[in-house]
C-alpha cells in the first residue's frame, strides 16, 4: 500500500516588534546609496585625531565644505575671492564676466559628482557649495610637457648661466639645464622658504618650482626633459616628478615670475 507523504504548511505569526524592525531595515535599504564607493575625500577618523587633533585642522585657509564657515579661517575668505578676481582678470577670451559664468555653469553640472567625492555628508545649500568651488580650485598655469608637445610646442636646452632664465619664443620653450640629485629638494625648499620670509624678495625660486610642477606631472614628462638634456638626473624620473609636485606646498606668490610665458 503506497503511502503519500504530506507536508504540513505552518503559518508562523511574526511578533509586532519584529515586524517593525523588519520594516525599518527595508526602508533604510531603499535609501542606501553606492556613492561611498566613489569617495575620495574623507574626514580623519576620531581614533587618529585624538593623537594630535591640531595637525588635522586648517590653521590659515580651508579648502572645500568641511571647514566652511569656521570663524578662525574667516580672514582668508576675502583673500580667496581676491585671488579668484585676479585669476579672472587674466582672461581676455572670453572676458572675465563671461569666464566666471562658464566656471559657475561647469561647477553646477559637476555638483552631484563632486558631492559624491565626500565620504561624509555635509549640510551646505547647493548655491553655497557652487560658490565655494571656484575659489578652491587649484590653478594649472600650463599644461604638462606631454600636453604641450601634442600642441606643437617644442623644448630646447638653454644656456647654463642662469637656471631661472626660461624663455618662450616661436613655439619653443628654452629651459637652462638643471641637475636633480639627492640634495636638490632641500636646496630649493630653503631658497623658497627664504623668499617667503623676506618681503623684499621676488618670488623667483617659488615661481620656478610652480613652473616645473606644472610642466612635470608624471615620469613621462620628466623623461622628455631628460631626453632633451634639460634635466640631468641623479634620481629616477618618478622621484623627479614627486619632488616638483610637492616643492612649493603651503607657499604664496605675490607675483608669478613667468607670467609672460603663460599669456
mmCIF file of C-alpha atoms in Angstrom:
data_model
loop_
_atom_site.group_PDB
_atom_site.id
_atom_site.type_symbol
_atom_site.label_atom_id
_atom_site.label_comp_id
_atom_site.label_asym_id
_atom_site.label_seq_id
_atom_site.Cartn_x
_atom_site.Cartn_y
_atom_site.Cartn_z
ATOM 1 C CA UNK A 1 0.000 0.000 0.000
ATOM 2 C CA UNK A 2 1.517 3.320 -1.152
ATOM 3 C CA UNK A 3 1.813 5.982 1.419
ATOM 4 C CA UNK A 4 1.650 9.607 0.367
ATOM 5 C CA UNK A 5 3.853 11.998 2.309
ATOM 6 C CA UNK A 6 2.019 15.085 3.273
ATOM 7 C CA UNK A 7 3.866 18.301 4.076
ATOM 8 C CA UNK A 8 2.139 20.492 6.532
ATOM 9 C CA UNK A 9 2.444 24.220 5.903
ATOM 10 C CA UNK A 10 2.501 26.059 9.162
ATOM 11 C CA UNK A 11 1.929 29.787 9.264
ATOM 12 C CA UNK A 12 4.079 31.462 11.901
ATOM 13 C CA UNK A 13 2.827 34.757 13.170
ATOM 14 C CA UNK A 14 5.650 37.347 13.408
ATOM 15 C CA UNK A 15 5.610 39.399 16.595
ATOM 16 C CA UNK A 16 4.744 43.073 16.117
ATOM 17 C CA UNK A 17 8.193 44.170 17.368
ATOM 18 C CA UNK A 18 9.937 42.023 14.737
ATOM 19 C CA UNK A 19 7.661 43.363 12.030
ATOM 20 C CA UNK A 20 8.557 46.924 12.967
ATOM 21 C CA UNK A 21 12.308 46.182 12.880
ATOM 22 C CA UNK A 22 11.982 44.431 9.519
ATOM 23 C CA UNK A 23 10.032 47.351 8.084
ATOM 24 C CA UNK A 24 12.636 49.804 9.371
ATOM 25 C CA UNK A 25 15.511 47.855 7.781
ATOM 26 C CA UNK A 26 13.661 47.634 4.458
ATOM 27 C CA UNK A 27 13.114 51.382 4.476
ATOM 28 C CA UNK A 28 16.802 52.039 5.109
ATOM 29 C CA UNK A 29 17.846 49.571 2.410
ATOM 30 C CA UNK A 30 15.822 51.537 -0.114
ATOM 31 C CA UNK A 31 17.863 54.625 0.669
ATOM 32 C CA UNK A 32 21.320 53.051 0.641
ATOM 33 C CA UNK A 33 23.445 54.823 -1.930
ATOM 34 C CA UNK A 34 26.569 53.372 -3.535
ATOM 35 C CA UNK A 35 28.119 56.859 -3.518
ATOM 36 C CA UNK A 36 30.508 55.871 -0.707
ATOM 37 C CA UNK A 37 32.253 53.654 -3.246
ATOM 38 C CA UNK A 38 33.260 56.797 -5.168
ATOM 39 C CA UNK A 39 34.502 58.713 -2.136
ATOM 40 C CA UNK A 40 37.986 60.163 -2.263
ATOM 41 C CA UNK A 41 37.714 62.930 0.373
ATOM 42 C CA UNK A 42 37.395 61.769 3.958
ATOM 43 C CA UNK A 43 37.198 63.109 7.478
ATOM 44 C CA UNK A 44 40.072 61.913 9.651
ATOM 45 C CA UNK A 45 38.776 59.111 11.924
ATOM 46 C CA UNK A 46 38.417 60.137 15.565
ATOM 47 C CA UNK A 47 40.852 57.416 16.603
ATOM 48 C CA UNK A 48 43.589 59.152 14.615
ATOM 49 C CA UNK A 49 42.528 62.682 15.528
ATOM 50 C CA UNK A 50 42.808 62.058 19.257
ATOM 51 C CA UNK A 51 46.571 61.560 18.930
ATOM 52 C CA UNK A 52 47.096 65.170 17.881
ATOM 53 C CA UNK A 53 43.953 66.914 16.722
ATOM 54 C CA UNK A 54 45.694 70.144 15.750
ATOM 55 C CA UNK A 55 47.629 68.618 12.858
ATOM 56 C CA UNK A 56 44.424 67.731 11.004
ATOM 57 C CA UNK A 57 42.610 71.076 11.172
ATOM 58 C CA UNK A 58 43.458 74.016 8.882
ATOM 59 C CA UNK A 59 45.121 76.965 10.612
ATOM 60 C CA UNK A 60 45.030 79.584 7.866
ATOM 61 C CA UNK A 61 42.792 78.624 4.958
ATOM 62 C CA UNK A 62 40.136 75.979 4.328
ATOM 63 C CA UNK A 63 39.524 74.167 1.065
ATOM 64 C CA UNK A 64 36.143 72.625 0.394
ATOM 65 C CA UNK A 65 32.985 72.442 2.512
ATOM 66 C CA UNK A 66 34.159 70.566 5.623
ATOM 67 C CA UNK A 67 35.573 73.677 7.307
ATOM 68 C CA UNK A 68 33.461 76.258 5.519
ATOM 69 C CA UNK A 69 32.262 78.905 7.969
ATOM 70 C CA UNK A 70 34.954 78.318 10.606
ATOM 71 C CA UNK A 71 35.393 81.711 12.320
ATOM 72 C CA UNK A 72 39.163 81.454 12.765
ATOM 73 C CA UNK A 73 39.567 80.996 8.997
ATOM 74 C CA UNK A 74 37.260 83.875 8.032
ATOM 75 C CA UNK A 75 40.046 86.415 7.236
ATOM 76 C CA UNK A 76 41.290 84.264 4.353
ATOM 77 C CA UNK A 77 37.851 84.089 2.702
ATOM 78 C CA UNK A 78 38.251 87.639 1.361
ATOM 79 C CA UNK A 79 41.759 86.786 0.198
ATOM 80 C CA UNK A 80 40.442 83.742 -1.688
ATOM 81 C CA UNK A 81 37.910 85.907 -3.511
ATOM 82 C CA UNK A 82 40.655 88.402 -4.316
ATOM 83 C CA UNK A 83 42.725 85.612 -5.865
ATOM 84 C CA UNK A 84 39.710 84.458 -7.871
ATOM 85 C CA UNK A 85 39.220 88.001 -9.143
ATOM 86 C CA UNK A 86 42.900 88.225 -10.099
ATOM 87 C CA UNK A 87 42.645 84.930 -11.959
ATOM 88 C CA UNK A 88 39.588 86.096 -13.902
ATOM 89 C CA UNK A 89 41.418 89.262 -14.960
ATOM 90 C CA UNK A 90 43.872 87.073 -16.886
ATOM 91 C CA UNK A 91 41.105 86.073 -19.279
ATOM 92 C CA UNK A 92 40.753 88.054 -22.482
ATOM 93 C CA UNK A 93 38.778 85.483 -24.491
ATOM 94 C CA UNK A 94 36.230 85.048 -23.037
ATOM 95 C CA UNK A 95 36.129 88.288 -20.972
ATOM 96 C CA UNK A 96 36.237 87.965 -17.149
ATOM 97 C CA UNK A 97 32.466 88.160 -16.524
ATOM 98 C CA UNK A 98 31.722 85.575 -19.202
ATOM 99 C CA UNK A 99 34.539 83.349 -17.939
ATOM 100 C CA UNK A 100 33.026 83.420 -14.436
ATOM 101 C CA UNK A 101 29.642 82.393 -15.862
ATOM 102 C CA UNK A 102 31.297 79.448 -17.640
ATOM 103 C CA UNK A 103 33.053 78.389 -14.423
ATOM 104 C CA UNK A 104 29.838 78.541 -12.384
ATOM 105 C CA UNK A 105 27.922 76.574 -15.015
ATOM 106 C CA UNK A 106 30.677 73.944 -15.201
ATOM 107 C CA UNK A 107 30.692 73.512 -11.428
ATOM 108 C CA UNK A 108 26.893 73.322 -11.339
ATOM 109 C CA UNK A 109 26.959 70.483 -13.875
ATOM 110 C CA UNK A 110 29.555 68.642 -11.767
ATOM 111 C CA UNK A 111 27.904 69.342 -8.417
ATOM 112 C CA UNK A 112 26.374 65.903 -7.919
ATOM 113 C CA UNK A 113 29.569 64.002 -8.752
ATOM 114 C CA UNK A 114 31.586 66.470 -6.643
ATOM 115 C CA UNK A 115 29.365 65.840 -3.621
ATOM 116 C CA UNK A 116 29.836 62.092 -4.082
ATOM 117 C CA UNK A 117 33.592 62.562 -3.640
ATOM 118 C CA UNK A 118 32.991 63.342 0.045
ATOM 119 C CA UNK A 119 32.681 60.301 2.293
ATOM 120 C CA UNK A 120 30.668 62.206 4.914
ATOM 121 C CA UNK A 121 27.541 64.229 4.110
ATOM 122 C CA UNK A 122 27.589 67.940 4.845
ATOM 123 C CA UNK A 123 24.829 70.490 5.302
ATOM 124 C CA UNK A 124 25.505 73.023 2.598
ATOM 125 C CA UNK A 125 22.951 74.530 0.237
ATOM 126 C CA UNK A 126 23.573 73.922 -3.469
ATOM 127 C CA UNK A 127 24.204 77.603 -4.218
ATOM 128 C CA UNK A 128 26.749 77.922 -1.388
ATOM 129 C CA UNK A 129 28.502 74.729 -2.485
ATOM 130 C CA UNK A 130 28.769 76.025 -6.054
ATOM 131 C CA UNK A 131 30.050 79.391 -4.779
ATOM 132 C CA UNK A 132 32.954 77.977 -2.756
ATOM 133 C CA UNK A 133 34.260 75.697 -5.511
ATOM 134 C CA UNK A 134 35.824 78.281 -7.909
ATOM 135 C CA UNK A 135 37.911 79.890 -5.163
ATOM 136 C CA UNK A 136 39.209 76.474 -4.032
ATOM 137 C CA UNK A 137 40.182 75.232 -7.473
ATOM 138 C CA UNK A 138 43.884 74.816 -7.996
ATOM 139 C CA UNK A 139 45.146 76.775 -10.959
ATOM 140 C CA UNK A 140 47.173 74.913 -13.554
ATOM 141 C CA UNK A 141 49.060 77.710 -15.304
ATOM 142 C CA UNK A 142 50.467 75.473 -18.030
ATOM 143 C CA UNK A 143 49.704 72.062 -19.487
ATOM 144 C CA UNK A 144 52.329 69.395 -18.736
ATOM 145 C CA UNK A 145 55.197 68.666 -21.111
ATOM 146 C CA UNK A 146 53.343 65.852 -22.888
ATOM 147 C CA UNK A 147 50.308 68.099 -23.410
ATOM 148 C CA UNK A 148 52.436 70.943 -24.789
ATOM 149 C CA UNK A 149 54.170 68.564 -27.197
ATOM 150 C CA UNK A 150 50.791 67.498 -28.550
ATOM 151 C CA UNK A 151 50.009 71.180 -29.131
ATOM 152 C CA UNK A 152 53.177 71.576 -31.186
ATOM 153 C CA UNK A 153 55.333 73.278 -28.544
ATOM 154 C CA UNK A 154 58.993 72.214 -28.565
ATOM 155 C CA UNK A 155 61.563 72.125 -25.777
ATOM 156 C CA UNK A 156 65.174 73.243 -26.027
ATOM 157 C CA UNK A 157 68.094 73.233 -23.604
ATOM 158 C CA UNK A 158 69.154 76.780 -22.784
ATOM 159 C CA UNK A 159 72.484 78.124 -21.590
ATOM 160 C CA UNK A 160 73.528 77.074 -18.064
ATOM 161 C CA UNK A 161 74.417 80.603 -16.894
ATOM 162 C CA UNK A 162 71.102 81.192 -15.068
ATOM 163 C CA UNK A 163 68.665 78.347 -14.340
ATOM 164 C CA UNK A 164 65.854 80.882 -13.854
ATOM 165 C CA UNK A 165 66.247 82.308 -17.360
ATOM 166 C CA UNK A 166 63.388 80.436 -19.033
ATOM 167 C CA UNK A 167 62.270 81.779 -22.413
ATOM 168 C CA UNK A 168 59.380 81.117 -24.770
ATOM 169 C CA UNK A 169 59.569 82.213 -28.367
ATOM 170 C CA UNK A 170 58.352 80.946 -31.732
ATOM 171 C CA UNK A 171 56.628 77.933 -30.214
ATOM 172 C CA UNK A 172 59.717 76.810 -28.312
ATOM 173 C CA UNK A 173 60.373 76.785 -24.565
ATOM 174 C CA UNK A 174 64.043 77.218 -23.740
ATOM 175 C CA UNK A 175 64.978 75.972 -20.268
ATOM 176 C CA UNK A 176 68.512 76.068 -18.818
ATOM 177 C CA UNK A 177 69.806 72.639 -17.762
ATOM 178 C CA UNK A 178 69.482 71.618 -14.130
ATOM 179 C CA UNK A 179 70.939 68.671 -12.268
ATOM 180 C CA UNK A 180 68.499 66.960 -9.923
ATOM 181 C CA UNK A 181 70.154 64.961 -7.171
ATOM 182 C CA UNK A 182 69.680 63.934 -3.556
ATOM 183 C CA UNK A 183 70.080 67.402 -2.012
ATOM 184 C CA UNK A 184 68.072 69.285 -4.656
ATOM 185 C CA UNK A 185 64.792 69.249 -2.748
ATOM 186 C CA UNK A 186 66.414 70.599 0.422
ATOM 187 C CA UNK A 187 68.215 73.320 -1.555
ATOM 188 C CA UNK A 188 65.101 74.515 -3.380
ATOM 189 C CA UNK A 189 62.866 74.377 -0.317
ATOM 190 C CA UNK A 190 65.301 76.529 1.663
ATOM 191 C CA UNK A 191 65.518 79.064 -1.171
ATOM 192 C CA UNK A 192 61.719 79.147 -1.389
ATOM 193 C CA UNK A 193 61.432 79.470 2.398
ATOM 194 C CA UNK A 194 63.772 82.473 2.327
ATOM 195 C CA UNK A 195 61.636 84.140 -0.350
ATOM 196 C CA UNK A 196 58.531 83.511 1.730
ATOM 197 C CA UNK A 197 60.112 85.160 4.779
ATOM 198 C CA UNK A 198 61.753 88.181 3.118
ATOM 199 C CA UNK A 199 59.059 90.505 1.788
ATOM 200 C CA UNK A 200 61.661 92.336 -0.319
ATOM 201 C CA UNK A 201 62.464 89.197 -2.334
ATOM 202 C CA UNK A 202 60.936 88.464 -5.696
ATOM 203 C CA UNK A 203 59.282 85.047 -5.792
ATOM 204 C CA UNK A 204 61.751 83.737 -8.364
ATOM 205 C CA UNK A 205 62.515 80.286 -6.969
ATOM 206 C CA UNK A 206 58.927 79.814 -5.821
ATOM 207 C CA UNK A 207 57.790 80.660 -9.358
ATOM 208 C CA UNK A 208 60.414 78.286 -10.733
ATOM 209 C CA UNK A 209 59.012 75.499 -8.557
ATOM 210 C CA UNK A 210 55.453 76.272 -9.694
ATOM 211 C CA UNK A 211 56.557 76.362 -13.337
ATOM 212 C CA UNK A 212 58.285 72.980 -13.216
ATOM 213 C CA UNK A 213 55.446 71.478 -11.187
ATOM 214 C CA UNK A 214 53.041 72.451 -13.976
ATOM 215 C CA UNK A 215 55.352 71.002 -16.623
ATOM 216 C CA UNK A 216 56.165 67.756 -14.794
ATOM 217 C CA UNK A 217 53.000 65.917 -13.843
ATOM 218 C CA UNK A 218 54.352 62.414 -14.374
ATOM 219 C CA UNK A 219 57.509 60.444 -15.088
ATOM 220 C CA UNK A 220 56.696 60.706 -18.819
ATOM 221 C CA UNK A 221 57.018 64.487 -18.633
ATOM 222 C CA UNK A 222 60.330 64.127 -16.787
ATOM 223 C CA UNK A 223 61.522 61.623 -19.426
ATOM 224 C CA UNK A 224 61.076 64.218 -22.177
ATOM 225 C CA UNK A 225 63.090 66.853 -20.298
ATOM 226 C CA UNK A 226 65.807 64.289 -19.580
ATOM 227 C CA UNK A 227 65.950 63.294 -23.257
ATOM 228 C CA UNK A 228 66.400 66.977 -24.178
ATOM 229 C CA UNK A 229 69.188 67.214 -21.537
ATOM 230 C CA UNK A 230 67.233 69.937 -19.747
ATOM 231 C CA UNK A 231 67.118 67.775 -16.626
ATOM 232 C CA UNK A 232 70.310 65.938 -15.745
ATOM 233 C CA UNK A 233 69.156 63.194 -13.457
ATOM 234 C CA UNK A 234 70.739 61.503 -10.496
ATOM 235 C CA UNK A 235 67.262 60.399 -9.399
ATOM 236 C CA UNK A 236 64.577 58.364 -11.147
ATOM 237 C CA UNK A 237 62.107 60.290 -13.300
ATOM 238 C CA UNK A 238 59.356 59.206 -10.888
ATOM 239 C CA UNK A 239 61.268 60.784 -7.970
ATOM 240 C CA UNK A 240 61.850 63.938 -10.023
ATOM 241 C CA UNK A 241 58.122 64.205 -10.678
ATOM 242 C CA UNK A 242 57.310 63.764 -6.968
ATOM 243 C CA UNK A 243 59.961 66.317 -5.977
ATOM 244 C CA UNK A 244 58.473 69.134 -8.055
ATOM 245 C CA UNK A 245 54.873 68.182 -7.252
ATOM 246 C CA UNK A 246 55.464 68.952 -3.560
ATOM 247 C CA UNK A 247 58.165 71.603 -3.792
ATOM 248 C CA UNK A 248 56.072 74.734 -3.218
ATOM 249 C CA UNK A 249 53.306 73.393 -0.960
ATOM 250 C CA UNK A 250 51.956 75.930 1.577
ATOM 251 C CA UNK A 251 53.539 78.911 -0.168
ATOM 252 C CA UNK A 252 52.160 82.167 -1.566
ATOM 253 C CA UNK A 253 53.266 84.080 -4.657
ATOM 254 C CA UNK A 254 52.779 87.827 -4.833
ATOM 255 C CA UNK A 255 53.863 87.980 -8.489
ATOM 256 C CA UNK A 256 54.450 84.994 -10.761
ATOM 257 C CA UNK A 257 57.901 85.428 -12.295
ATOM 258 C CA UNK A 258 56.984 83.593 -15.521
ATOM 259 C CA UNK A 259 53.586 85.195 -16.076
ATOM 260 C CA UNK A 260 54.551 86.338 -19.562
ATOM 261 C CA UNK A 261 55.075 82.752 -20.719
ATOM 262 C CA UNK A 262 51.533 81.728 -19.796
ATOM 263 C CA UNK A 263 49.814 84.643 -21.523
#
